[in-house]
C-alpha cells in the first residue's frame, strides 16, 4: 500500500510472500459507509510519511466505481505546511470489499504492480474506527472518524495487531 503517506500511502510496497500466518480481513465492508474522512490515530512509520502529523485520508466514490483517495498531513507540527497526495483505490476481493489496491503514481491507469495492498483488518460496526494492514506486516494504520479514540478501543486494536504479528512497539501516535 507506496509513494506517499497516510492510510492509503502505499504504492511501491507490495507485500509479496509472507512469513506470517494468513492475515484475516473483516467479513464485509459497506463502501457507502466507509467513504468519508478518516483521521490517523497510529501508524507504523515509513519514508513516505516521515515528518507527517495530523494525518487524514478522505475517500470518495468515483464514477467508475473505484475510490478516490486524498491523503493530507502537516509537516513536523500541527501548524506545519500541508502535504497532499491523491490516489486511486479499487476492490480486489468483491466478496468482502475488505481487500483493496491503492495507487498514487500514474493513477489514471490501474497498475497492480504500482499499487499497494490495503486490507481492512478491523472495523467498528458503526464505521467509527478501522485498522488497515497487509500480509508482510510492514504497514499498519489505526484510523478513526474523530482525531482520537477511547483508550480502551485503541488498546484493543493494538492488542489485535500484536496478535496478528505487527510490530506494535514501533507504532507512532498522531
Backbone as JSON, one array per atom type, in Angstrom:
{
  "sequence": "XXXXXXXXXXXXXXXXXXXXXXXXXXXXXXXXXXXXXXXXXXXXXXXXXXXXXXXXXXXXXXXXXXXXXXXXXXXXXXXXXXXXXXXXXXXXXXXXXXXXXXXXXXXXXXXXXXXXXXXXXXXXXXXXXXXXXXXXXXXXXXXXXXXXXXXXXXXXXXXXXXXXXXXXXXXXXX",
  "N": [[0.92, -1.09, 0.0], [4.0, 2.43, -2.81], [3.97, 5.4, -2.39], [3.71, 7.65, -0.92], [2.1, 8.99, 1.86], [0.21, 8.27, 4.81], [-2.95, 6.63, 5.44], [-3.63, 5.44, 3.06], [-1.24, 5.44, 1.81], [0.29, 3.79, 0.12], [2.21, 2.41, -2.44], [4.57, 1.47, -3.86], [4.9, -0.77, -2.36], [4.39, -3.58, -2.37], [3.33, -6.62, -0.91], [4.27, -9.23, -1.38], [5.37, -12.6, -0.72], [4.56, -13.95, 2.46], [6.01, -14.46, 5.69], [4.44, -14.88, 7.77], [1.44, -16.08, 9.42], [-1.71, -16.44, 7.73], [-3.31, -13.37, 7.15], [-6.26, -12.17, 8.4], [-9.08, -10.5, 7.1], [-11.8, -8.17, 7.71], [-15.19, -9.47, 7.6], [-16.99, -8.16, 5.88], [-17.4, -5.12, 4.09], [-19.15, -2.17, 3.81], [-19.03, -0.03, 1.35], [-20.29, 2.44, 0.97], [-20.7, 3.3, 3.57], [-18.1, 3.4, 4.43], [-16.66, 5.34, 2.99], [-15.54, 8.78, 3.13], [-14.12, 10.96, 5.64], [-11.19, 10.06, 7.42], [-9.22, 10.0, 10.31], [-5.82, 9.62, 11.16], [-4.77, 7.71, 13.82], [-2.74, 6.11, 14.77], [0.32, 4.65, 13.45], [2.59, 2.53, 11.64], [5.76, 3.68, 10.91], [7.07, 5.08, 7.86], [9.15, 5.94, 5.02], [7.64, 7.5, 3.22], [5.96, 8.88, 4.81], [7.36, 10.35, 6.58], [7.85, 12.8, 9.04], [5.21, 13.57, 9.05], [2.34, 14.81, 10.65], [-0.89, 15.03, 12.22], [-2.4, 13.58, 10.33], [-4.67, 12.65, 7.72], [-7.1, 10.84, 5.81], [-9.19, 11.04, 3.02], [-11.87, 9.55, 1.48], [-13.67, 8.98, -1.49], [-16.32, 7.97, -3.68], [-15.74, 7.15, -7.04], [-16.91, 7.82, -10.39], [-16.49, 5.56, -11.93], [-16.71, 3.5, -10.14], [-14.52, 2.93, -8.6], [-12.38, 4.14, -5.92], [-11.65, 7.39, -4.95], [-8.81, 8.83, -3.51], [-7.64, 11.0, -1.06], [-4.94, 12.0, 0.61], [-3.7, 13.71, 3.4], [-1.42, 15.62, 5.36], [0.24, 17.42, 7.97], [3.4, 18.93, 7.99], [5.77, 18.16, 10.33], [4.66, 19.69, 12.48], [1.54, 20.68, 14.02], [1.0, 23.11, 12.92], [2.4, 23.13, 10.64], [3.43, 23.04, 7.14], [1.04, 21.94, 4.74], [0.89, 18.75, 3.34], [-0.09, 16.98, 0.51], [-1.56, 14.25, -1.27], [-2.97, 12.56, -4.01], [-4.79, 9.67, -4.88], [-5.83, 6.44, -6.11], [-8.06, 3.86, -5.4], [-9.03, 0.42, -5.55], [-11.3, -2.33, -5.4], [-10.26, -5.62, -4.68], [-11.21, -7.94, -3.73], [-14.21, -8.82, -4.13], [-16.07, -10.25, -2.71], [-15.94, -9.54, -0.05], [-15.2, -6.85, 0.04], [-13.09, -5.96, 1.53], [-10.44, -6.1, 0.86], [-8.26, -4.14, -0.85], [-6.55, -2.43, -3.52], [-4.2, 0.19, -3.75], [-3.15, 3.05, -5.43], [-0.87, 5.6, -6.22], [0.89, 6.68, -8.07], [0.8, 7.41, -11.5], [-2.02, 7.24, -11.56], [-4.22, 7.27, -13.25], [-4.38, 4.98, -14.69], [-5.01, 1.66, -13.86], [-2.59, -0.09, -12.31], [-1.46, -2.82, -11.04], [1.1, -3.59, -10.18], [2.19, -1.22, -9.34], [0.69, -0.61, -7.22], [-0.3, -0.72, -3.79], [-1.17, -3.0, -1.13], [-4.18, -2.73, 0.69], [-5.69, -3.66, 3.32], [-8.53, -4.15, 5.17], [-8.55, -4.83, 8.39], [-9.75, -4.61, 10.8], [-12.82, -3.26, 11.89], [-15.14, -1.04, 13.09], [-18.54, -1.65, 14.0], [-20.18, 0.52, 13.54], [-18.71, 1.99, 11.82], [-16.81, 3.78, 12.86], [-14.17, 3.48, 13.56], [-11.2, 1.99, 12.2], [-8.82, -0.53, 11.22], [-5.98, -0.86, 9.28], [-3.99, -2.97, 7.31], [-1.48, -5.22, 5.95], [-0.24, -8.28, 4.42], [2.6, -8.57, 4.79], [3.12, -7.35, 7.13], [4.41, -4.95, 7.42], [3.17, -2.54, 7.15], [0.81, -0.58, 8.79], [-2.1, 0.98, 9.91], [-4.07, 2.77, 12.21], [-7.19, 4.03, 12.21], [-9.64, 6.65, 12.65], [-12.86, 8.17, 12.82], [-12.94, 10.4, 14.34], [-10.42, 12.58, 15.79], [-9.22, 11.28, 17.88], [-9.26, 8.17, 19.71], [-11.17, 6.32, 22.13], [-9.3, 5.22, 24.97], [-9.48, 2.47, 25.72], [-10.5, 1.28, 23.4], [-8.47, 1.84, 21.54], [-6.37, 0.41, 22.77], [-7.39, -2.2, 22.54], [-7.32, -2.52, 19.74], [-4.57, -2.32, 19.27], [-3.7, -4.57, 20.67], [-4.92, -6.58, 19.11], [-3.54, -6.15, 16.7], [-0.95, -6.81, 17.51], [-1.3, -9.55, 18.12], [-1.79, -10.38, 15.55], [0.69, -10.23, 14.45], [2.0, -7.82, 13.91], [4.55, -5.31, 14.4], [3.99, -3.8, 17.02], [5.29, -2.3, 18.93], [6.62, -0.42, 17.54], [4.83, 1.48, 16.76], [3.73, 4.74, 15.87], [2.13, 7.53, 17.27], [-0.4, 9.75, 16.39]],
  "CA": [[0.0, 0.0, 0.0], [3.99, 3.3, -1.65], [4.64, 6.57, -2.91], [3.24, 8.8, -0.21], [1.92, 8.95, 3.29], [-1.14, 8.12, 5.27], [-3.61, 5.34, 5.45], [-3.55, 4.84, 1.74], [0.03, 5.89, 1.25], [1.05, 2.67, -0.36], [2.25, 2.17, -3.87], [5.63, 0.55, -4.24], [5.08, -1.59, -1.18], [3.64, -4.83, -2.46], [3.7, -7.46, 0.21], [4.95, -10.46, -1.76], [5.05, -13.74, 0.13], [4.66, -13.61, 3.87], [6.48, -15.48, 6.61], [3.45, -14.91, 8.83], [0.2, -16.78, 9.12], [-2.64, -15.67, 6.9], [-3.93, -12.22, 7.81], [-7.7, -12.15, 8.16], [-9.76, -9.2, 6.97], [-13.17, -8.19, 8.21], [-16.0, -10.26, 6.67], [-17.74, -7.37, 4.91], [-17.28, -3.67, 4.18], [-20.11, -1.4, 3.03], [-18.25, 1.12, 0.88], [-21.05, 3.68, 1.18], [-20.46, 3.71, 4.96], [-16.67, 3.56, 4.66], [-16.14, 6.57, 2.39], [-15.55, 9.94, 4.0], [-12.85, 11.37, 6.24], [-10.62, 9.24, 8.48], [-8.01, 10.55, 10.94], [-4.84, 8.63, 11.59], [-4.5, 7.7, 15.26], [-1.42, 5.49, 14.93], [0.83, 4.02, 12.23], [3.99, 2.15, 11.53], [6.35, 4.77, 10.14], [7.77, 4.77, 6.61], [9.75, 7.11, 4.37], [6.66, 8.34, 2.55], [5.18, 9.58, 5.81], [8.29, 10.98, 7.52], [7.53, 14.17, 9.41], [3.76, 13.84, 8.99], [1.48, 14.84, 11.84], [-2.27, 15.42, 11.9], [-2.69, 12.94, 9.04], [-6.02, 12.17, 7.47], [-7.41, 10.34, 4.47], [-10.58, 11.24, 2.62], [-12.23, 8.63, 0.41], [-14.95, 9.25, -2.16], [-16.57, 7.06, -4.8], [-15.56, 7.67, -8.39], [-17.96, 7.4, -11.32], [-16.2, 4.21, -12.44], [-16.87, 2.53, -9.06], [-13.32, 2.9, -7.77], [-12.38, 5.09, -4.82], [-10.69, 8.49, -4.99], [-8.12, 8.93, -2.23], [-6.9, 12.22, -0.78], [-4.19, 11.93, 1.87], [-3.16, 15.0, 3.82], [-0.81, 15.72, 6.68], [1.04, 18.62, 8.2], [4.8, 18.57, 8.16], [6.52, 18.36, 11.56], [3.86, 20.23, 13.58], [0.14, 20.95, 13.64], [0.98, 24.37, 12.17], [3.31, 22.98, 9.51], [2.94, 23.05, 5.76], [0.19, 20.8, 4.4], [1.35, 17.87, 2.27], [-1.24, 16.26, -0.04], [-1.38, 13.32, -2.39], [-4.21, 11.92, -4.44], [-4.61, 8.33, -5.42], [-6.98, 5.67, -6.56], [-8.15, 2.53, -4.8], [-10.04, -0.45, -6.15], [-11.58, -3.58, -4.69], [-9.7, -6.83, -5.28], [-11.99, -9.06, -3.2], [-15.59, -8.32, -4.14], [-16.89, -11.0, -1.75], [-15.93, -8.84, 1.24], [-14.81, -5.44, -0.13], [-12.12, -5.65, 2.58], [-9.1, -6.08, 0.29], [-8.17, -3.17, -1.93], [-5.25, -1.97, -4.0], [-4.13, 1.65, -3.75], [-2.1, 3.51, -6.34], [-0.7, 7.05, -6.27], [1.67, 7.03, -9.25], [0.07, 7.06, -12.74], [-3.29, 6.72, -11.06], [-5.27, 7.21, -14.27], [-4.39, 3.61, -15.21], [-4.8, 0.69, -12.79], [-1.38, -0.89, -12.49], [-1.3, -3.52, -9.77], [2.49, -3.63, -9.74], [2.48, 0.06, -8.7], [-0.29, -0.42, -6.16], [-0.06, -1.42, -2.54], [-2.32, -3.64, -0.5], [-4.92, -2.01, 1.73], [-6.6, -4.65, 3.85], [-9.27, -3.7, 6.36], [-8.44, -5.97, 9.29], [-10.67, -4.35, 11.92], [-13.77, -2.2, 11.52], [-16.25, -0.85, 14.02], [-19.86, -1.89, 13.41], [-20.74, 1.81, 13.15], [-17.73, 2.63, 10.92], [-16.18, 4.89, 13.56], [-12.74, 3.24, 13.55], [-10.76, 0.89, 11.34], [-7.39, -0.81, 11.23], [-5.56, -1.24, 7.93], [-2.69, -3.61, 7.28], [-1.24, -6.09, 4.8], [0.34, -9.53, 4.88], [4.01, -8.53, 5.21], [3.1, -6.72, 8.46], [5.26, -3.75, 7.42], [2.32, -1.36, 7.08], [-0.35, -0.65, 9.68], [-2.7, 2.25, 10.3], [-5.3, 2.78, 13.0], [-7.93, 5.21, 11.75], [-10.86, 6.97, 13.37], [-13.61, 9.32, 12.29], [-12.52, 11.51, 15.2], [-8.95, 12.63, 15.9], [-8.78, 10.39, 18.95], [-10.08, 7.01, 20.05], [-11.13, 6.0, 23.56], [-8.1, 4.45, 25.29], [-9.74, 1.03, 25.7], [-10.64, 0.88, 21.99], [-7.12, 1.87, 20.97], [-5.63, -0.71, 23.33], [-7.92, -3.43, 21.92], [-6.8, -2.59, 18.37], [-3.14, -2.6, 19.36], [-3.6, -5.98, 21.06], [-5.24, -7.38, 17.92], [-2.42, -6.01, 15.76], [0.17, -7.6, 18.04], [-1.65, -10.96, 17.89], [-1.7, -10.62, 14.1], [2.1, -10.25, 14.06], [2.55, -6.5, 13.61], [5.49, -4.82, 15.42], [3.25, -2.69, 17.64], [6.2, -1.47, 19.72], [7.12, 0.61, 16.64], [3.75, 2.39, 16.38], [3.78, 6.18, 16.14], [0.79, 8.01, 17.55], [-0.6, 11.1, 15.86]],
  "C": [[0.97, 1.15, 0.0], [4.7, 4.53, -2.04], [4.28, 7.78, -2.08], [3.19, 8.63, 1.27], [0.49, 8.58, 3.57], [-1.71, 6.74, 5.06], [-3.6, 4.69, 4.1], [-2.27, 5.25, 1.06], [0.87, 4.78, 0.69], [1.08, 2.67, -1.87], [3.36, 1.23, -4.24], [5.9, -0.45, -3.13], [4.32, -2.9, -1.29], [4.2, -5.81, -1.45], [4.45, -8.72, -0.18], [4.52, -11.61, -0.87], [5.33, -13.38, 1.58], [5.2, -14.78, 4.68], [5.5, -15.65, 7.77], [2.26, -15.78, 8.43], [-0.72, -15.86, 8.33], [-3.28, -14.55, 7.72], [-5.39, -12.17, 7.42], [-8.2, -10.71, 8.04], [-11.13, -9.31, 7.63], [-14.05, -8.91, 7.18], [-16.73, -9.45, 5.61], [-17.53, -5.88, 5.17], [-18.33, -3.05, 3.26], [-19.39, -0.11, 2.61], [-18.97, 2.44, 1.07], [-20.84, 4.21, 2.61], [-18.98, 4.03, 5.2], [-16.11, 4.88, 4.1], [-16.31, 7.73, 3.36], [-14.17, 10.17, 4.58], [-12.47, 10.46, 7.41], [-9.34, 9.91, 8.99], [-7.09, 9.41, 11.34], [-4.6, 8.8, 13.08], [-3.11, 7.14, 15.53], [-1.01, 4.85, 13.61], [2.21, 3.45, 12.49], [4.61, 3.15, 10.56], [7.1, 4.27, 8.91], [8.22, 6.06, 5.95], [8.71, 8.03, 3.77], [5.79, 9.12, 3.51], [6.07, 10.28, 6.83], [7.89, 12.43, 7.77], [6.06, 14.5, 9.42], [3.13, 13.8, 10.37], [0.09, 15.26, 11.37], [-2.69, 14.86, 10.53], [-4.15, 12.53, 8.93], [-6.13, 11.71, 6.03], [-8.89, 10.58, 4.22], [-10.84, 10.38, 1.4], [-13.58, 9.04, -0.17], [-15.08, 8.3, -3.34], [-16.4, 7.8, -6.11], [-16.7, 7.17, -9.26], [-17.75, 5.98, -11.83], [-16.3, 3.13, -11.37], [-15.65, 2.38, -8.18], [-13.43, 4.0, -6.7], [-11.28, 6.13, -5.04], [-10.11, 8.64, -3.59], [-7.43, 10.29, -2.16], [-6.25, 12.05, 0.58], [-3.6, 13.3, 2.15], [-2.47, 14.85, 5.17], [-0.14, 17.09, 6.78], [2.46, 18.18, 8.49], [5.35, 19.08, 9.49], [5.74, 18.96, 12.72], [2.45, 20.5, 13.08], [-0.02, 22.26, 12.89], [1.84, 24.31, 10.92], [2.61, 23.01, 8.17], [2.13, 21.79, 5.49], [0.79, 20.06, 3.21], [0.14, 17.04, 1.82], [-0.81, 15.3, -1.13], [-2.73, 12.72, -2.73], [-3.88, 10.58, -5.07], [-5.93, 7.7, -5.79], [-6.92, 4.32, -5.87], [-9.22, 1.73, -5.53], [-10.12, -1.75, -5.37], [-10.91, -4.74, -5.43], [-10.39, -8.09, -4.75], [-13.43, -8.6, -3.07], [-16.51, -9.11, -3.22], [-16.99, -10.26, -0.42], [-15.77, -7.33, 1.12], [-13.75, -5.01, 0.88], [-10.68, -5.65, 2.08], [-9.11, -5.16, -0.92], [-6.72, -3.01, -2.36], [-5.32, -0.46, -4.04], [-2.92, 2.07, -4.58], [-2.07, 5.04, -6.35], [0.04, 7.5, -7.53], [0.94, 6.54, -10.49], [-1.32, 6.53, -12.43], [-4.41, 6.67, -12.09], [-5.4, 5.82, -14.88], [-4.16, 2.67, -14.03], [-3.6, -0.19, -13.13], [-1.06, -1.57, -11.17], [0.13, -3.54, -9.27], [2.94, -2.3, -9.13], [1.59, 0.31, -7.48], [0.1, -1.23, -4.93], [-1.34, -2.03, -2.02], [-2.88, -2.77, 0.61], [-5.98, -2.98, 2.21], [-7.24, -4.11, 5.13], [-9.34, -4.89, 7.3], [-9.22, -5.79, 10.59], [-11.55, -3.18, 11.5], [-14.9, -2.19, 12.53], [-17.57, -1.06, 13.31], [-20.5, -0.6, 12.9], [-19.78, 2.62, 12.27], [-17.1, 3.87, 11.55], [-14.67, 4.71, 13.71], [-12.43, 2.04, 12.67], [-9.27, 0.67, 11.55], [-7.03, -1.42, 9.88], [-4.17, -1.86, 8.01], [-2.52, -4.4, 5.99], [-0.34, -7.23, 5.26], [1.8, -9.48, 5.31], [4.16, -7.97, 6.62], [4.02, -5.51, 8.55], [4.44, -2.46, 7.5], [1.09, -1.57, 7.94], [-0.8, 0.76, 9.99], [-3.92, 1.98, 11.17], [-5.96, 4.11, 12.71], [-9.19, 5.4, 12.57], [-11.56, 8.13, 12.68], [-13.29, 10.58, 13.08], [-11.0, 11.5, 15.3], [-8.4, 11.68, 16.95], [-9.75, 9.23, 19.11], [-10.09, 6.86, 21.57], [-9.95, 5.05, 23.83], [-8.34, 2.95, 25.22], [-9.89, 0.5, 24.27], [-9.27, 0.82, 21.32], [-6.3, 0.69, 21.47], [-6.08, -2.04, 22.74], [-7.38, -3.6, 20.51], [-5.31, -2.92, 18.37], [-2.91, -4.07, 19.74], [-3.89, -6.9, 19.88], [-4.08, -7.33, 16.93], [-1.22, -6.83, 16.22], [-0.08, -9.09, 17.84], [-1.51, -11.34, 16.42], [-0.26, -10.55, 13.58], [2.7, -8.92, 13.67], [3.49, -6.05, 14.73], [4.93, -3.59, 16.13], [4.14, -1.8, 18.5], [6.76, -0.33, 18.87], [6.03, 1.61, 16.21], [4.08, 3.83, 16.76], [2.35, 6.65, 16.31], [0.67, 9.46, 17.12], [-1.19, 12.0, 16.92]]
}
